[in-house]
Short mmCIF file of the C-alpha atoms (twelve columns), coordinates in Angstrom:
data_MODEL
# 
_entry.id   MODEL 
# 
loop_
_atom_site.group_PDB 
_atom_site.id 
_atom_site.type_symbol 
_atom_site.label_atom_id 
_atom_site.label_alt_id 
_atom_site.label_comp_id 
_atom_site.label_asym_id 
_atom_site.label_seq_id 
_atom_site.Cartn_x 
_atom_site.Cartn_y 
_atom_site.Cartn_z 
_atom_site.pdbx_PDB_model_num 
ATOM 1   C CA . UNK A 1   189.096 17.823  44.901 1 
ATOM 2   C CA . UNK A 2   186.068 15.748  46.142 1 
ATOM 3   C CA . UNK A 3   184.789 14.807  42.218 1 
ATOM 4   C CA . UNK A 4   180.879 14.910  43.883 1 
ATOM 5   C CA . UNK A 5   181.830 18.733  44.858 1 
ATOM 6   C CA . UNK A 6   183.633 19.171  41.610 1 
ATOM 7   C CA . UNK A 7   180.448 18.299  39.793 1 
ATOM 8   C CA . UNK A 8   177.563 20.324  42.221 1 
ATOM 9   C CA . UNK A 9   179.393 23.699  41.456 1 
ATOM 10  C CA . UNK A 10  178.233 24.582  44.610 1 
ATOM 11  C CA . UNK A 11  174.766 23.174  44.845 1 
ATOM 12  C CA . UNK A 12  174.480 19.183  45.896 1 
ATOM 13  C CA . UNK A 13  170.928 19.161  44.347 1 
ATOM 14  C CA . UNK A 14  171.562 20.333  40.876 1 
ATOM 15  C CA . UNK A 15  170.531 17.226  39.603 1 
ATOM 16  C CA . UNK A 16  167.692 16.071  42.241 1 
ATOM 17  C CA . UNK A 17  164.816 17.459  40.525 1 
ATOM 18  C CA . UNK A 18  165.761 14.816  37.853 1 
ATOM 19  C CA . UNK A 19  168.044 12.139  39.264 1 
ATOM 20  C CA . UNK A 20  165.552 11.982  42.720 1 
ATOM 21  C CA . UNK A 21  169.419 12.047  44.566 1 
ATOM 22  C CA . UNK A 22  171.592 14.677  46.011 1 
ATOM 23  C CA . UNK A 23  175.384 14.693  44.514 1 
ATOM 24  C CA . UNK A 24  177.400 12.560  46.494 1 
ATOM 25  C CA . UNK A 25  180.522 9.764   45.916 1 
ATOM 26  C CA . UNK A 26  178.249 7.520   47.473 1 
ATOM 27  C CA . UNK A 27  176.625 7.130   43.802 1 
ATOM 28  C CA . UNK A 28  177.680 5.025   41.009 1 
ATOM 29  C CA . UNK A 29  178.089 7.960   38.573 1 
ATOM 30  C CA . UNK A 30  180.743 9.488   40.299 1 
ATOM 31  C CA . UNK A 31  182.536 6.475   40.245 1 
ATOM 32  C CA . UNK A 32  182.739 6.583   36.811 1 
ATOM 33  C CA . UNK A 33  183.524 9.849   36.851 1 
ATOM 34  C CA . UNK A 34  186.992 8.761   39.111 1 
ATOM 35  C CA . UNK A 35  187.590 5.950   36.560 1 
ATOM 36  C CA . UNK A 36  187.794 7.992   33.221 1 
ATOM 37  C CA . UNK A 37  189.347 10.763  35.081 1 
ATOM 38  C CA . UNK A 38  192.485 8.031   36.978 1 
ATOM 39  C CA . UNK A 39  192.521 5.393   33.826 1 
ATOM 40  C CA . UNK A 40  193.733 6.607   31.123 1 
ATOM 41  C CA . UNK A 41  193.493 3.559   28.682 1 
ATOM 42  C CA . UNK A 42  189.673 3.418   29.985 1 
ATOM 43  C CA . UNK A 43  189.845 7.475   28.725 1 
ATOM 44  C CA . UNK A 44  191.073 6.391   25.092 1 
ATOM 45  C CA . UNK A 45  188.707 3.588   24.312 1 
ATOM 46  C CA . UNK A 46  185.932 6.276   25.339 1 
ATOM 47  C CA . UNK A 47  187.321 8.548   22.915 1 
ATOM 48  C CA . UNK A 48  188.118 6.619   20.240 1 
ATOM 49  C CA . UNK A 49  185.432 5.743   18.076 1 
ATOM 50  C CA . UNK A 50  186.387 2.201   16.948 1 
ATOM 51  C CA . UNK A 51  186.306 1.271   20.788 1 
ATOM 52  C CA . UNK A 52  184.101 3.466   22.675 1 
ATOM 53  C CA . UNK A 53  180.977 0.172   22.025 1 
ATOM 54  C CA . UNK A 54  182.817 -2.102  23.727 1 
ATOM 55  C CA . UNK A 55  183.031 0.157   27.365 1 
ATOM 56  C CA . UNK A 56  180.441 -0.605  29.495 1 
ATOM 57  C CA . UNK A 57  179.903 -0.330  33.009 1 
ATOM 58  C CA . UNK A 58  177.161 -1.865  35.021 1 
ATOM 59  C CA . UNK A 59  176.208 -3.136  39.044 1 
ATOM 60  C CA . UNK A 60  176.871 -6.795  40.298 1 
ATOM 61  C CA . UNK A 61  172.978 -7.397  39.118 1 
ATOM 62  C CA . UNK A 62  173.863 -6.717  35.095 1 
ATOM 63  C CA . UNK A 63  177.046 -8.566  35.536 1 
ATOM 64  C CA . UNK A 64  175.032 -11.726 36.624 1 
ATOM 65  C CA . UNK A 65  172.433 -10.958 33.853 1 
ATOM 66  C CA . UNK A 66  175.107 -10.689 31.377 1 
ATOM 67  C CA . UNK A 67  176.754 -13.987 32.301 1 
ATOM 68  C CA . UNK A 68  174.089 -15.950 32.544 1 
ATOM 69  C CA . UNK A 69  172.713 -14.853 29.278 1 
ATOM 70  C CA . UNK A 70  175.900 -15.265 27.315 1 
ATOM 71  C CA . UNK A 71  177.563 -17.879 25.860 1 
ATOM 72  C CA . UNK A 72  181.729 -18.671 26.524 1 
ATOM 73  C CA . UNK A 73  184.314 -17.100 24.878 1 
ATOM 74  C CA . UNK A 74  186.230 -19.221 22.729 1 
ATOM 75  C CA . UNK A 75  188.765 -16.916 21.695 1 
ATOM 76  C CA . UNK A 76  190.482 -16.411 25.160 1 
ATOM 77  C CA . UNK A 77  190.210 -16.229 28.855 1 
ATOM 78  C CA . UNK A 78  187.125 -13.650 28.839 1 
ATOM 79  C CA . UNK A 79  184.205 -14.849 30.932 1 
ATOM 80  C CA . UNK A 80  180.863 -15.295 28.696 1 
ATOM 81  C CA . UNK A 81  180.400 -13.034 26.123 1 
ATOM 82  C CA . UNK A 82  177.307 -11.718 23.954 1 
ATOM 83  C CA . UNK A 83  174.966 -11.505 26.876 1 
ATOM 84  C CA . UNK A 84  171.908 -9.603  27.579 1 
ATOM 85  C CA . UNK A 85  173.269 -6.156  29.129 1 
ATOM 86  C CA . UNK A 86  170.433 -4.989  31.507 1 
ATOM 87  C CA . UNK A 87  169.300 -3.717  34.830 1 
ATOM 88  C CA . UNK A 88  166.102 -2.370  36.419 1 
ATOM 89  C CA . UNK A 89  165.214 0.795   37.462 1 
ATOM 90  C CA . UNK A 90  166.204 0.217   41.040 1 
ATOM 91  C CA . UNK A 91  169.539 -0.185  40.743 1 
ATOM 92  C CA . UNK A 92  169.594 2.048   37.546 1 
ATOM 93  C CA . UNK A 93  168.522 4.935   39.702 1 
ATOM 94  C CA . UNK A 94  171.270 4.918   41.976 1 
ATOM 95  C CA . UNK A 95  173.815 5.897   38.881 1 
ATOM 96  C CA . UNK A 96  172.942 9.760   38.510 1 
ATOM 97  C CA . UNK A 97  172.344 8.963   35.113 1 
ATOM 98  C CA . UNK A 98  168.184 8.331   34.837 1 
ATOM 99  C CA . UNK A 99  165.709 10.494  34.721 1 
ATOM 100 C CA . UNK A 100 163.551 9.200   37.059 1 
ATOM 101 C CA . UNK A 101 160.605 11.043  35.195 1 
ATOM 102 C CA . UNK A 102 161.195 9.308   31.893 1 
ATOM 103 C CA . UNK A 103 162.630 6.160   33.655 1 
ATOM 104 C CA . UNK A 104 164.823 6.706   30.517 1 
ATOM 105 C CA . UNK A 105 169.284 7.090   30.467 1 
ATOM 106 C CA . UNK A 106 169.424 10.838  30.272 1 
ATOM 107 C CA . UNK A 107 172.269 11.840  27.864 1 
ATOM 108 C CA . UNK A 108 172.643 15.742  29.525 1 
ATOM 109 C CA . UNK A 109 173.029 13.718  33.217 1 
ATOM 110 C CA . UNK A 110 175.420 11.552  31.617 1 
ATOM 111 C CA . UNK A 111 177.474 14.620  30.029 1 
ATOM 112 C CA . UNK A 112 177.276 16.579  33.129 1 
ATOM 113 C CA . UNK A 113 178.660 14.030  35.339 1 
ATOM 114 C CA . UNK A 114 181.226 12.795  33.388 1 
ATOM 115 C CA . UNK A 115 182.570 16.268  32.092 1 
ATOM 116 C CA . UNK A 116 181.868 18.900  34.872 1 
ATOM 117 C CA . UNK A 117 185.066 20.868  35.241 1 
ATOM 118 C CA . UNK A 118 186.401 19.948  32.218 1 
ATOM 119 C CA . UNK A 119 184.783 22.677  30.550 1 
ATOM 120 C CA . UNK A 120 185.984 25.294  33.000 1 
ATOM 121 C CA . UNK A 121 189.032 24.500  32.599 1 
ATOM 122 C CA . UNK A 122 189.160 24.294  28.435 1 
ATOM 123 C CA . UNK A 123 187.935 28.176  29.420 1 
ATOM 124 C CA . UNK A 124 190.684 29.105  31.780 1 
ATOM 125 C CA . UNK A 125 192.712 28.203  28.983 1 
ATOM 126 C CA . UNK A 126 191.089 30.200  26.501 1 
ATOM 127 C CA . UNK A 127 191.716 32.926  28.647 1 
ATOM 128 C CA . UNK A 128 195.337 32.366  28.930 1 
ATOM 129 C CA . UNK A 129 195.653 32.388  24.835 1 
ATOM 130 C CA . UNK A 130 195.720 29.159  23.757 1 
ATOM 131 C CA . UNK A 131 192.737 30.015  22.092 1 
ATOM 132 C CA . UNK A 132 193.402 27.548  19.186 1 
ATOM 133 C CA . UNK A 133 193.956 24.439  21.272 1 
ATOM 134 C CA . UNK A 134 190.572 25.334  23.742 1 
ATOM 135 C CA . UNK A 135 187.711 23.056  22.226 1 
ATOM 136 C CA . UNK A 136 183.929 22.891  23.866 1 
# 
């Protein structure tokens, strides 16, 4: 299924009165969205505590920032590393994950791109009896 359909539930604006955008692929969040749901050493290191800092995702603009803000890694063939992770609100905007009241990252955005479905099915489970193994 189309993950941008998967996360409107039936309504593409669900998030426009706080994102300014309609649900639609075309936007970095549901790009994410594919990655943690096809890559699932990408899905670990988010779930796993001792790794979940070092996953970060970002446009061609914070990559540049980054680099040229860093220093080289000594340690192996990474490019720089220690750099200043950053964007503006522009591009920030476009991810379906800022409230473009607050101009802040908006944590319920975040969650309800990333896990819409998810929960429905944890609760189709719960409904066929594996009660025990169904977590929210």
């Amino acid at each position: 299924t189309d993950i941008a359909s998967l996360i409107a539930d039936g309504d593409q604006d669900r998030l426009r009165d706080k994102t300014g955008l309609p649900l639609a692929s075309y936007f970095a969040g549901t790009k994410v969205r594919w990655l943690v749901d096809h890559v699932p050493s990408l899905r670990a290191d988010l779930n796993h505590s001792d790794h979940r800092h070092d996953v970060r995702f970002g446009t061609i603009d914070t990559w540049l920032v980054y680099q040229l803000t860093g220093s080289p890694c000594l340690v192996d063939s990474h490019t720089n590393v220690g750099g200043r992770f950053i964007t503006d609100v522009s591009n920030a905007s476009r991810w379906l994950f800022l409230d473009i009241e607050t101009m802040q990252w908006d944590a319920q955005l975040i969650d309800t791109v990333i896990n819409a479905g998810r929960r429905q099915t944890l609760q189709k489970q719960q409904q066929h009896g594996n009660d025990e193994d169904a977590k929210d």
